[in-house]
Short mmCIF file of C-alpha atoms in Angstrom, two decimals:
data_model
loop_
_atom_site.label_atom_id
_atom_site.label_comp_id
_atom_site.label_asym_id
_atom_site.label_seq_id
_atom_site.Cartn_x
_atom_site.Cartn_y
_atom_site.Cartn_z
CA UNK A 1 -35.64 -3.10 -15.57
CA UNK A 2 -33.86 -0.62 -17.44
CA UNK A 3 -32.24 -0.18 -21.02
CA UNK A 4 -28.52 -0.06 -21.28
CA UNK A 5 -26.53 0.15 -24.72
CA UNK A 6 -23.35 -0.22 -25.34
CA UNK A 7 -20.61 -1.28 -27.70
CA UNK A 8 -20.12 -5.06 -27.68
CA UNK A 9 -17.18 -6.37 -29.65
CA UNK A 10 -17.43 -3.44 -32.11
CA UNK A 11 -21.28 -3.44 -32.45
CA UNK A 12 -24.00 -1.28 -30.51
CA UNK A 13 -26.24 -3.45 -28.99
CA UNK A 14 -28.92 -2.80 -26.00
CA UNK A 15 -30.30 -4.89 -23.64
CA UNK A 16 -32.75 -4.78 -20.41
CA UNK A 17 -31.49 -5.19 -17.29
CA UNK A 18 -31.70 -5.06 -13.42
CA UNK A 19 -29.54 -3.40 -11.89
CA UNK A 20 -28.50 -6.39 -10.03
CA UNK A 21 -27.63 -7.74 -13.01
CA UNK A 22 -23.77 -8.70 -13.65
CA UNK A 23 -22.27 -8.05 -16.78
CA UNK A 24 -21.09 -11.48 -16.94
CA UNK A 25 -24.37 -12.83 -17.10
CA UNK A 26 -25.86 -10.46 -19.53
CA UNK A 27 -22.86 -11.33 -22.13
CA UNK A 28 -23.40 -15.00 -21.70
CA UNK A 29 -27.38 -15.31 -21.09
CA UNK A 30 -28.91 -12.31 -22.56
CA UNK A 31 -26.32 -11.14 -25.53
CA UNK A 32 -25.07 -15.08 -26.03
CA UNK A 33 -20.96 -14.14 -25.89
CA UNK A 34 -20.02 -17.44 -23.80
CA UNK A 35 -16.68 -17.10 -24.31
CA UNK A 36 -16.04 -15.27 -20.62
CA UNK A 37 -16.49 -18.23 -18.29
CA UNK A 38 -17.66 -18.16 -14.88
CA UNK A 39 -15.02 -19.68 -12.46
CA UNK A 40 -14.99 -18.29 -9.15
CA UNK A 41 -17.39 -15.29 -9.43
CA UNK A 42 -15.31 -13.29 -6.51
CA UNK A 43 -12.37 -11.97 -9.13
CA UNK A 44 -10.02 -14.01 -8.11
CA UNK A 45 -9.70 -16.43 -10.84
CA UNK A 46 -9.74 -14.36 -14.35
CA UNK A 47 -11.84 -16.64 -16.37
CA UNK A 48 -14.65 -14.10 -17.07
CA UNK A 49 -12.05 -11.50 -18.01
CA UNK A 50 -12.73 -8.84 -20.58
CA UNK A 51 -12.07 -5.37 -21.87
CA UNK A 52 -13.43 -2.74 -20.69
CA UNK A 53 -12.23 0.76 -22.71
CA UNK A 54 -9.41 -1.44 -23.65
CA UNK A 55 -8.47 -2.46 -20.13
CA UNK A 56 -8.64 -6.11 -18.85
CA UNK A 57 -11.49 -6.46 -16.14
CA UNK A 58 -13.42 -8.72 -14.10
CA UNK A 59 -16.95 -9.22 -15.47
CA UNK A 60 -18.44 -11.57 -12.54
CA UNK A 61 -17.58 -7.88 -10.67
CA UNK A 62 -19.15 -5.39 -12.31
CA UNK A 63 -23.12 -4.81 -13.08
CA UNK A 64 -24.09 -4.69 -15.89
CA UNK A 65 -25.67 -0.87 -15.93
CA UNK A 66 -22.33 0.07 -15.13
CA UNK A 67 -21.20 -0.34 -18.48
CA UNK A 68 -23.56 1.82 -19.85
CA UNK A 69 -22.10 3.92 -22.81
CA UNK A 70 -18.78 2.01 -22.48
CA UNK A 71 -17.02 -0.32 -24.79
CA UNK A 72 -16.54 -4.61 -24.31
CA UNK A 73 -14.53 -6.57 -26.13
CA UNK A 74 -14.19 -10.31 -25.33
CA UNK A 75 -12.75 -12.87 -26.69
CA UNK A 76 -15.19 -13.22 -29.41
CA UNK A 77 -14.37 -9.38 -30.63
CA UNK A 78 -10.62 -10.10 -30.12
CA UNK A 79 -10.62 -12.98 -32.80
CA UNK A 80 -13.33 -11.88 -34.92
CA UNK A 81 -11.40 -11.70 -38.29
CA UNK A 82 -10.07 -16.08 -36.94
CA UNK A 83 -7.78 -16.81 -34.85
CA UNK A 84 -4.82 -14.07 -33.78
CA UNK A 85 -1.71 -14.75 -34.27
CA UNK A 86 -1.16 -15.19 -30.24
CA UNK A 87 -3.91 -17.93 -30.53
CA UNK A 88 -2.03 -19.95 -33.29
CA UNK A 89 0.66 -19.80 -31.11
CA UNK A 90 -1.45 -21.21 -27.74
CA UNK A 91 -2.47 -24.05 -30.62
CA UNK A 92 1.22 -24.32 -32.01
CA UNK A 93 2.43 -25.71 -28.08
CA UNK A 94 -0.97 -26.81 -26.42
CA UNK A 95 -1.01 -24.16 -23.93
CA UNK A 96 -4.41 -25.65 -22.68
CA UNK A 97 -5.91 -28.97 -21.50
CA UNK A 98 -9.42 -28.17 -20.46
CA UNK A 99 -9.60 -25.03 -22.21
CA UNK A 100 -11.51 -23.00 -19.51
CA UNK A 101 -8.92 -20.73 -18.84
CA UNK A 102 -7.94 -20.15 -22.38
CA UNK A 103 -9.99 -17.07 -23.05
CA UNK A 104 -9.24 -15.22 -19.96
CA UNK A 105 -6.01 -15.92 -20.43
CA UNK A 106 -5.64 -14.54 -24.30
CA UNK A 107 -8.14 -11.15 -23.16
CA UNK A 108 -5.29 -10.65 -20.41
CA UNK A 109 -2.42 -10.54 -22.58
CA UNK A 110 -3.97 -8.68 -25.29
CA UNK A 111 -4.16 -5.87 -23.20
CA UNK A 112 -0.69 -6.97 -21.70
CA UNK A 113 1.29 -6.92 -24.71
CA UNK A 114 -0.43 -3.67 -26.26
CA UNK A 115 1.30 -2.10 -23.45
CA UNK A 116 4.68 -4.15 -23.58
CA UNK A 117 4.95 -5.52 -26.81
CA UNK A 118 8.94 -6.92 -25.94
CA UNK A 119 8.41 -8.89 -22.06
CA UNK A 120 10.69 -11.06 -20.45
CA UNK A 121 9.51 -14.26 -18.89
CA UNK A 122 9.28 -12.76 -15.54
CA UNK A 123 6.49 -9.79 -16.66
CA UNK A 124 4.08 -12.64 -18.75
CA UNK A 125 4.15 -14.73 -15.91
CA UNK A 126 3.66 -11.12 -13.32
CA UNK A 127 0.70 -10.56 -16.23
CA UNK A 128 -1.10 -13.60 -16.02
CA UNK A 129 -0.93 -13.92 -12.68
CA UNK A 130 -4.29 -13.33 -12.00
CA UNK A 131 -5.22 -15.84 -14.01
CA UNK A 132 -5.77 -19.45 -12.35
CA UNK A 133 -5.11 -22.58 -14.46
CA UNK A 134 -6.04 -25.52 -12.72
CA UNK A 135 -4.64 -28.35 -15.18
CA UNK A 136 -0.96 -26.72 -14.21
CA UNK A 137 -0.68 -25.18 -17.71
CA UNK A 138 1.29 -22.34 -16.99
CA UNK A 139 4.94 -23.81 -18.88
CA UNK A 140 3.10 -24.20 -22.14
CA UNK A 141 1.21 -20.85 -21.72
CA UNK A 142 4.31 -18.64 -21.11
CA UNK A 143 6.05 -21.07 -23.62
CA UNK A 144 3.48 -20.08 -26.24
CA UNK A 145 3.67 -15.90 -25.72
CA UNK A 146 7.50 -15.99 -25.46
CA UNK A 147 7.59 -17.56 -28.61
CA UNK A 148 5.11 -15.14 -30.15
CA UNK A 149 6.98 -12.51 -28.82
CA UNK A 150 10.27 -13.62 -30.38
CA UNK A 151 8.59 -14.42 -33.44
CA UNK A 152 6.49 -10.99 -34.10
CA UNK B 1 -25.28 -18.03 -13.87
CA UNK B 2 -22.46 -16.41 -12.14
CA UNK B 3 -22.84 -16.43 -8.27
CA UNK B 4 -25.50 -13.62 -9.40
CA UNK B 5 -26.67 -11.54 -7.09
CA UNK B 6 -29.64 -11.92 -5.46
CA UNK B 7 -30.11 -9.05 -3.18
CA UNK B 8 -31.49 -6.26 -5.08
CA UNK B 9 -31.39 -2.80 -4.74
CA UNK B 10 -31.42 0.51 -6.25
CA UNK B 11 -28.79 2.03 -8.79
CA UNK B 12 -28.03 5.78 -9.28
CA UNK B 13 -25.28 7.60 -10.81
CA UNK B 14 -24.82 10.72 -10.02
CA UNK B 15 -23.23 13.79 -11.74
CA UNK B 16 -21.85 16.08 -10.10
CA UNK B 17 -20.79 16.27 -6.16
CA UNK B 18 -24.23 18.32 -5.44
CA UNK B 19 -26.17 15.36 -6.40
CA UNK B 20 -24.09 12.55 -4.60
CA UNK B 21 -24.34 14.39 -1.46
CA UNK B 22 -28.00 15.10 -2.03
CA UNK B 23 -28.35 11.37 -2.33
CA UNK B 24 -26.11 10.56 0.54
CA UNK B 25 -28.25 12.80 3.00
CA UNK B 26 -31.42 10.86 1.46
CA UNK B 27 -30.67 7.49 1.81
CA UNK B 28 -27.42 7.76 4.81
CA UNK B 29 -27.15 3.91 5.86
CA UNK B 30 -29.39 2.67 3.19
CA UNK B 31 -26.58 3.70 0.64
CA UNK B 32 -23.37 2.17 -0.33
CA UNK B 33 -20.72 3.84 -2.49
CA UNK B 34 -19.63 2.12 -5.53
CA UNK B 35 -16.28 2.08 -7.28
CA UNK B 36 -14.66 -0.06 -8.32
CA UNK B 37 -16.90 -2.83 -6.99
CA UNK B 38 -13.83 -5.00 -6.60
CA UNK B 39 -14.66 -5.42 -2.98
CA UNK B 40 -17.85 -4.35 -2.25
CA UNK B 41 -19.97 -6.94 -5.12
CA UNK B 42 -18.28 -9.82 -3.33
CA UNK B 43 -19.58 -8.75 0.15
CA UNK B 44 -23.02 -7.75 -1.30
CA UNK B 45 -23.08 -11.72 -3.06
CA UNK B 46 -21.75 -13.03 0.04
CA UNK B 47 -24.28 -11.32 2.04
CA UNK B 48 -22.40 -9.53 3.64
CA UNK B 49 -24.05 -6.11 2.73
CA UNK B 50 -27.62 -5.52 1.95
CA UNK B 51 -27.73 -1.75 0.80
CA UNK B 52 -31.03 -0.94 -0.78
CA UNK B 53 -29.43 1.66 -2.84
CA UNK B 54 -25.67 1.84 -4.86
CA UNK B 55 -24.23 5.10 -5.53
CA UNK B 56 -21.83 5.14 -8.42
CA UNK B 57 -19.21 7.62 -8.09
CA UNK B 58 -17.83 7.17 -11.71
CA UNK B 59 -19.62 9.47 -13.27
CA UNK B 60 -18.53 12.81 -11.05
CA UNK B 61 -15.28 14.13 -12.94
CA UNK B 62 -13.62 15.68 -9.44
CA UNK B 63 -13.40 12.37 -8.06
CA UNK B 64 -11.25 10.99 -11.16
CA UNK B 65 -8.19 13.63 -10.25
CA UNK B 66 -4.33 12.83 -9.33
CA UNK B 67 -2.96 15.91 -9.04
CA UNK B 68 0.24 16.82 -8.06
CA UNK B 69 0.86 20.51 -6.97
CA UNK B 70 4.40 20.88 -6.09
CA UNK B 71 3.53 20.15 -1.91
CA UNK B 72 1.09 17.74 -2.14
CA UNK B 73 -0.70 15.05 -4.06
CA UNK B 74 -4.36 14.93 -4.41
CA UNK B 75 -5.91 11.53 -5.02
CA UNK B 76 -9.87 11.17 -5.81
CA UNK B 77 -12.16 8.57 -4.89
CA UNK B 78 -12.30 6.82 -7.86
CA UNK B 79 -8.43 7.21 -9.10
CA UNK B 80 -7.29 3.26 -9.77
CA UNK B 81 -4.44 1.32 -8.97
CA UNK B 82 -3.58 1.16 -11.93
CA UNK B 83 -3.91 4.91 -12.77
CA UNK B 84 -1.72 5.46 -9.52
CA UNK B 85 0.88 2.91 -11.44
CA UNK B 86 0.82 5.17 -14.30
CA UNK B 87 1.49 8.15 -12.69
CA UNK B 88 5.14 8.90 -13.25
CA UNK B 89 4.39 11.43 -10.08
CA UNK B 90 3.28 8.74 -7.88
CA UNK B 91 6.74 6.23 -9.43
CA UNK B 92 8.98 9.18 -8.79
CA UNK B 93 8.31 10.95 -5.75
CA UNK B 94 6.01 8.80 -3.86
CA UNK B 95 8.08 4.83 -4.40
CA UNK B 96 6.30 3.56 -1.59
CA UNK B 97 2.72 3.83 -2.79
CA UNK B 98 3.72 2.78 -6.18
CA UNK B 99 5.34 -0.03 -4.65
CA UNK B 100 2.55 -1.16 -2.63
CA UNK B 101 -0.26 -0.28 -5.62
CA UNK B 102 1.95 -3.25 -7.51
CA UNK B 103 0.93 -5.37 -5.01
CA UNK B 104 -2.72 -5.24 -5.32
CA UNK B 105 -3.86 -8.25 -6.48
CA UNK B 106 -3.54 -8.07 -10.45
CA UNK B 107 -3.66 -6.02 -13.38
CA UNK B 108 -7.52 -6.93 -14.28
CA UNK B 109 -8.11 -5.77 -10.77
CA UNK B 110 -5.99 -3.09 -10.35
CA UNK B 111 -7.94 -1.38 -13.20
CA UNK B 112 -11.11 -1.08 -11.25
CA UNK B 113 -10.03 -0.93 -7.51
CA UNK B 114 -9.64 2.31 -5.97
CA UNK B 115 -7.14 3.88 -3.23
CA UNK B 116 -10.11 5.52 -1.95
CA UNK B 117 -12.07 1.76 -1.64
CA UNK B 118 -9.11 0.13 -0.32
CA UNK B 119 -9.42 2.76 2.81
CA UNK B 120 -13.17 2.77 3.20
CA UNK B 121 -12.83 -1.11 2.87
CA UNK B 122 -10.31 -0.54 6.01
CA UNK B 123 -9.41 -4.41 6.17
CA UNK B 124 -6.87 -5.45 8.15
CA UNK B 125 -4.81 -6.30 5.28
CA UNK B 126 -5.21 -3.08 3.09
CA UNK B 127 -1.77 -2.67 0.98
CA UNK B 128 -2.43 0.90 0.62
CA UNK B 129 -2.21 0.87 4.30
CA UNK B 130 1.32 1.72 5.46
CA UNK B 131 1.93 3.71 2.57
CA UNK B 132 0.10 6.19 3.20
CA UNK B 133 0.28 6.09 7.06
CA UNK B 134 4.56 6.43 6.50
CA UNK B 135 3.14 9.53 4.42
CA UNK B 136 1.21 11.02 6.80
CA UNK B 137 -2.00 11.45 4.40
CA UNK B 138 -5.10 13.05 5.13
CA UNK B 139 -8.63 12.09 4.51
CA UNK B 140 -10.51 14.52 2.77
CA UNK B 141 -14.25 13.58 4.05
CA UNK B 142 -17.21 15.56 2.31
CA UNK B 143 -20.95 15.55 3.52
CA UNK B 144 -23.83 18.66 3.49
CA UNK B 145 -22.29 20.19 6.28
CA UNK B 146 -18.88 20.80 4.32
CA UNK B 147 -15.22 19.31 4.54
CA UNK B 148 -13.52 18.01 7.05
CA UNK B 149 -9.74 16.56 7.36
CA UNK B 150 -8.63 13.26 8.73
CA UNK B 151 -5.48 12.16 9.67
CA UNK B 152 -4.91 8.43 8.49
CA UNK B 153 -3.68 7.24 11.16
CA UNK B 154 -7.13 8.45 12.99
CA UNK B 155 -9.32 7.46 10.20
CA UNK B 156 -8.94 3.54 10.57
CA UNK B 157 -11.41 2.61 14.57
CA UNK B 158 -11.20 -1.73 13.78
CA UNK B 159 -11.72 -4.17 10.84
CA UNK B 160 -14.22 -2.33 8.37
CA UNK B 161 -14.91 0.82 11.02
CA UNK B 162 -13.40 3.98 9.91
CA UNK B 163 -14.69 7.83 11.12
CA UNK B 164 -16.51 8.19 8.14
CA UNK B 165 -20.05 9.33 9.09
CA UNK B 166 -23.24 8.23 7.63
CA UNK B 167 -23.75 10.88 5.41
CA UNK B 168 -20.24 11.33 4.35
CA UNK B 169 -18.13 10.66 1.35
CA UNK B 170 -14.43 10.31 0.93
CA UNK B 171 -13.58 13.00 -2.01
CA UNK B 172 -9.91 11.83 -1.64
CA UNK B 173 -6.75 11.25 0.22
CA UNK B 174 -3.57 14.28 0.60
CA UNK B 175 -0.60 13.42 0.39
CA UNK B 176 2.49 15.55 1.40
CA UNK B 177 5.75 15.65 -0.59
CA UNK B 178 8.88 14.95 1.51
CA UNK B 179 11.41 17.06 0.30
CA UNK B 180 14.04 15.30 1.54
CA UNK B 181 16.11 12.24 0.24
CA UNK B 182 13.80 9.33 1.49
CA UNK B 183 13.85 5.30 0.89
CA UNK B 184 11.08 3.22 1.16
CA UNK B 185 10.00 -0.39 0.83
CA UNK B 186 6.79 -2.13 1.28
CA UNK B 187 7.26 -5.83 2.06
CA UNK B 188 4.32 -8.06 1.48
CA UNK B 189 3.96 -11.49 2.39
CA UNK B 190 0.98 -13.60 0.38
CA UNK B 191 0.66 -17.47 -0.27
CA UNK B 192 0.76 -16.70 -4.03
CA UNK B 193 1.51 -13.91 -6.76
CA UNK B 194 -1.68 -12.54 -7.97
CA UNK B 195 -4.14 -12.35 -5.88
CA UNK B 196 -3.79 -13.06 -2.80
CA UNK B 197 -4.21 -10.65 0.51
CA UNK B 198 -1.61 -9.67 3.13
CA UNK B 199 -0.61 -11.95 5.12
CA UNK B 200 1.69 -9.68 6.66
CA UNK B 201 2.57 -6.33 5.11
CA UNK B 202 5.25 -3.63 6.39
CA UNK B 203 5.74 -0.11 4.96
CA UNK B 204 9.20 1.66 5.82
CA UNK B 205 10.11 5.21 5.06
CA UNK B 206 13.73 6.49 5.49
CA UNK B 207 14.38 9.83 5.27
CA UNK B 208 17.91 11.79 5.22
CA UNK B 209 18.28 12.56 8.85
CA UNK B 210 17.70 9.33 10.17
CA UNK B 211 14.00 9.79 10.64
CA UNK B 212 12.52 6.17 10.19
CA UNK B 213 8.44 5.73 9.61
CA UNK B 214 7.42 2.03 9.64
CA UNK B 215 3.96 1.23 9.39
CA UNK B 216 1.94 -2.51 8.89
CA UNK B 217 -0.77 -4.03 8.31
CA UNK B 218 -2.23 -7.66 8.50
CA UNK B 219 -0.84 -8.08 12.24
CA UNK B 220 -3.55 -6.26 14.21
CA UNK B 221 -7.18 -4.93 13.81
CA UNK B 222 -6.33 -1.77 11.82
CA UNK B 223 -2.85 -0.82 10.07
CA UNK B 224 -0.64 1.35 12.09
CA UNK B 225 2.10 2.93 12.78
CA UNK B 226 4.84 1.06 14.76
CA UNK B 227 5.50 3.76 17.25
CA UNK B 228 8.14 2.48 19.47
CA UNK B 229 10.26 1.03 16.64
CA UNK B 230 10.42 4.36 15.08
CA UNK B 231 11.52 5.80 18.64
CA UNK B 232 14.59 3.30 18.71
CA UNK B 233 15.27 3.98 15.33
CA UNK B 234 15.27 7.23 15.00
CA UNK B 235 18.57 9.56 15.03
CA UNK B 236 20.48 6.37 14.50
CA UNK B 237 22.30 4.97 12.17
CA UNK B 238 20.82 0.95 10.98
CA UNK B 239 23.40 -2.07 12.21
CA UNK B 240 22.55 -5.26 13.03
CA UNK B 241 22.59 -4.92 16.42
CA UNK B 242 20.07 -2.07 16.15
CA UNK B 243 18.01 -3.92 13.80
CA UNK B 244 17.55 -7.08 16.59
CA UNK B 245 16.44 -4.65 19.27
CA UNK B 246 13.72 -3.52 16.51
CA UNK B 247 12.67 -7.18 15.69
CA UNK B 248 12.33 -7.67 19.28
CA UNK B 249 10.10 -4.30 19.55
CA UNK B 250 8.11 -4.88 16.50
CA UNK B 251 6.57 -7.85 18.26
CA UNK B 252 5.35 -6.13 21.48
CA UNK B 253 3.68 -3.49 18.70
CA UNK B 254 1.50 -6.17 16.51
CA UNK B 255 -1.32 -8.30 17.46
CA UNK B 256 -2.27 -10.75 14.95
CA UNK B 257 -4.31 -13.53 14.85
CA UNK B 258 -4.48 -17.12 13.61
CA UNK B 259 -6.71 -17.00 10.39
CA UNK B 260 -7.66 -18.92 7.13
CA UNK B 261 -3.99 -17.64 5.86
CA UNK B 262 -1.57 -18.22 8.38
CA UNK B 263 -1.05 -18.82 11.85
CA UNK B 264 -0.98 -15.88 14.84
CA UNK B 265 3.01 -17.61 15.09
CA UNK B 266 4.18 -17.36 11.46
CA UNK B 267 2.79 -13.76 11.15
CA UNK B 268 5.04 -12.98 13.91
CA UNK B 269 8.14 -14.43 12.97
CA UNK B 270 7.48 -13.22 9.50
CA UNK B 271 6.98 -9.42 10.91
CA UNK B 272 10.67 -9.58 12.21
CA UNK B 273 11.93 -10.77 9.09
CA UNK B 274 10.33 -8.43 6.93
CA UNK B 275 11.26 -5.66 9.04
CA UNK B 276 14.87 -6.30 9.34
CA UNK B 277 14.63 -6.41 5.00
CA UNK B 278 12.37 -3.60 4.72
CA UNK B 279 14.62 -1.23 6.56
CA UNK B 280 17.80 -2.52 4.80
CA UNK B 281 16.40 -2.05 1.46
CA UNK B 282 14.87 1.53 2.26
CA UNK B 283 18.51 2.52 3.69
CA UNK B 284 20.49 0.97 1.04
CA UNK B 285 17.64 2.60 -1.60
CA UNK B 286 18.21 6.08 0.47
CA UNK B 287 21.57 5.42 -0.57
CA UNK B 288 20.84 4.65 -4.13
CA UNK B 289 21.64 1.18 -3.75
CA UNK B 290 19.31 -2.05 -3.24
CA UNK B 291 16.73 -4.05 -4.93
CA UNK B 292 14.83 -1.51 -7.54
CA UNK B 293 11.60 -0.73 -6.68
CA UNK B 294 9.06 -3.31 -7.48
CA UNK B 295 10.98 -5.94 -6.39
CA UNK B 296 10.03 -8.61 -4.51
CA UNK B 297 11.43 -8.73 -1.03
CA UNK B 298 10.31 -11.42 -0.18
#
């Protein structure tokens, strides 16, 4: 066991961990952030996405000691103040079924569109490509950030 | 719980080079470097590696350089994807490795993998792979006993076996500037956008003076240079009837094999396709025509 701190969503917070210990778990089990899910656990699927320093990583892949010092935002930190604008716009065209995929999904773009602000289709859907929706919600997801795009 | 890990071992993160090397003489076998992770958690949950100790390399600040001197670029051991990307350097003056960067699996990914894993990795598949063979890069290994330099098209001995000896590090990967008009493409075949590994991957470099370099990977044990292509090739000028002798040479040069994503067959007759498209688009981008780079191929 060993102490790591870091900044969680804005607030310093420290926890015990092994060092077996992936940050995916910590958030969910020992700090009680659920909103990265666990999908696939091999990185393939983005559903326990988050920021790391401000850029969009896998936490099923990385221990937690690694982020030791560093900076995570999730979901929960993203939409701290309510729902972002982007989100009212997920809710405005249903861009989910189950839901699961959701909050990878929004962690993605935030990064995404920070960097782009003004995409075409063809760059969301290269941006979210990582991300695996398997209810085949992909038209009202792009549907949903092209319109917030137009719209900012 | 998230496919947690249940082998455990050791984690240390060392400072500076003197420690890392101090560590790597201590534990040799025992140790496994750690990146990005991208790779290397997966095999350690699948059980595929058992090391009883992890080195982190993200803490050493030498390791974290792209530098770009005028001849060469230097890339460290723990320089992203994404930072590679970035790099207006690497967009400008090396196309081909930006190109085939943009093809590692996605953004979220790209942030954390690392050139430097992607060789040590030394799948099959690697999409750093015929970049920087077509380059001619060179391995800059590190261990107590001081430097050495590899050739990458020496470093690479069979799926997951490179030269790299048990007490040595990679401190990063050279790689010369052409100075020379050049056009490159790298052509990757996947079942999807995203995430997906090679299926078949082919790396062309065209320089003025009708030198061709065409590397791949994905089609034999370790990516490679496609030596007797680049012998027909070379000195001429690309037509169609040069590019169907080439097709029909590119197969005697690969050896792939029927796997979980595609058959020993369609790898072939994807090769030939992707070579005759890869060397049109390098020409015509040579020319400062073609597809921009980034785009798919394919």
């Amino acid at each position: 066991m060993r102490k790591i701190s870091f900044i969680l969503n804005g607030e310093k917070r420290s926890v015990y961990v092994e060092p077996n210990d992936l940050l995916l778990d910590v958030l969910r089990d020992k700090l009680g952030d659920k909103t990265p899910k666990y999908g696939c656990g091999r990185g393939d699927c983005g559903t326990c996405t988050v920021l790391l320093n401000g850029k969009s990583v896998r936490s099923c892949l990385i221990l937690a000691v690694e982020v030791d010092g560093q900076e995570i935002t999730t979901l929960e930190g993203i939409s701290k103040g309510g729902l972002t604008e982007l989100q009212k716009y997920f809710l405005k065209h249903n861009s989910f079924q189950c839901g699961f995929c959701a909050p990878g999904m929004i962690v993605t773009l935030e990064e995404f569109l920070k960097k782009n602000p003004k995409p075409d289709e063809e760059e969301v859907k290269e941006a979210i490509s990582g991300n695996l929706c398997r209810c085949t919600g992909y038209v009202p997801i792009i549907r949903a950030v092209m319109d917030y795009v137009k719209n900012k | 719980m998230s496919g947690v890990i249940s082998h455990e071992f050791e984690y240390l993160k060392p400072k500076n080079l003197d420690e890392l090397v101090d560590f790597l003489t201590q534990y040799k076998t025992k140790a496994k470097i750690l990146s990005g992770g991208t790779d290397l958690i997966v095999r350690i949950k699948d059980g595929f590696e058992s090391p009883e100790v992890l080195i982190d390399i993200k803490g050493i600040g030498e390791l974290k350089e792209l530098k770009f001197n005028g001849n060469s670029l230097f890339i460290g051991a723990s320089v992203t994807f994404n930072e590679l990307i970035d790099s207006e350097v690497v967009r400008e003056r090396y196309p081909l490795l930006w190109e085939a960067s943009k093809s590692v699996a996605s953004t979220a990914i790209r942030n954390r993998a690392t050139l430097v894993g992607n060789i040590c990795s030394a799948v099959p598949s690697l999409d750093s792979g015929p970049a920087l063979l077509d380059y001619e890069a060179e391995v800059i290994l590190k261990s107590r006993n001081g430097e050495r330099k590899v050739n990458i098209n020496e470093f690479f001995l069979g799926p997951r076996k490179t030269v790299l000896k048990e007490d040595e590090f990679v401190y990063g990967v050279l790689i010369p500037f052409i100075n020379r008009k050049n056009g490159s493409a790298y052509v990757k075949l996947g079942r999807y956008n995203g995430e997906d590994l090679a299926q078949v991957g082919i790396g062309i470099l065209v320089v003025e003076g009708k030198e061709y370099r065409v590397a791949h990977c994905a089609v034999g044990p370790v990516a490679a240079r496609a030596r007797k292509v680049e012998q027909l090739l070379n000195g001429k000028d690309l037509n169609d009837s040069l590019i169907e002798e080439a097709k029909k040479l590119i197969v005697e040069e690969i050896s792939p094999i029927t796997d979980i994503r595609a058959t020993k067959e369609y790898r072939i007759h994807m090769a030939k396709i992707m070579l005759e498209r890869g060397l049109k688009a390098a020409v015509d981008r040579l020319n400062g025509k073609g597809p921009k780079y980034g785009e798919r191929l394919i």
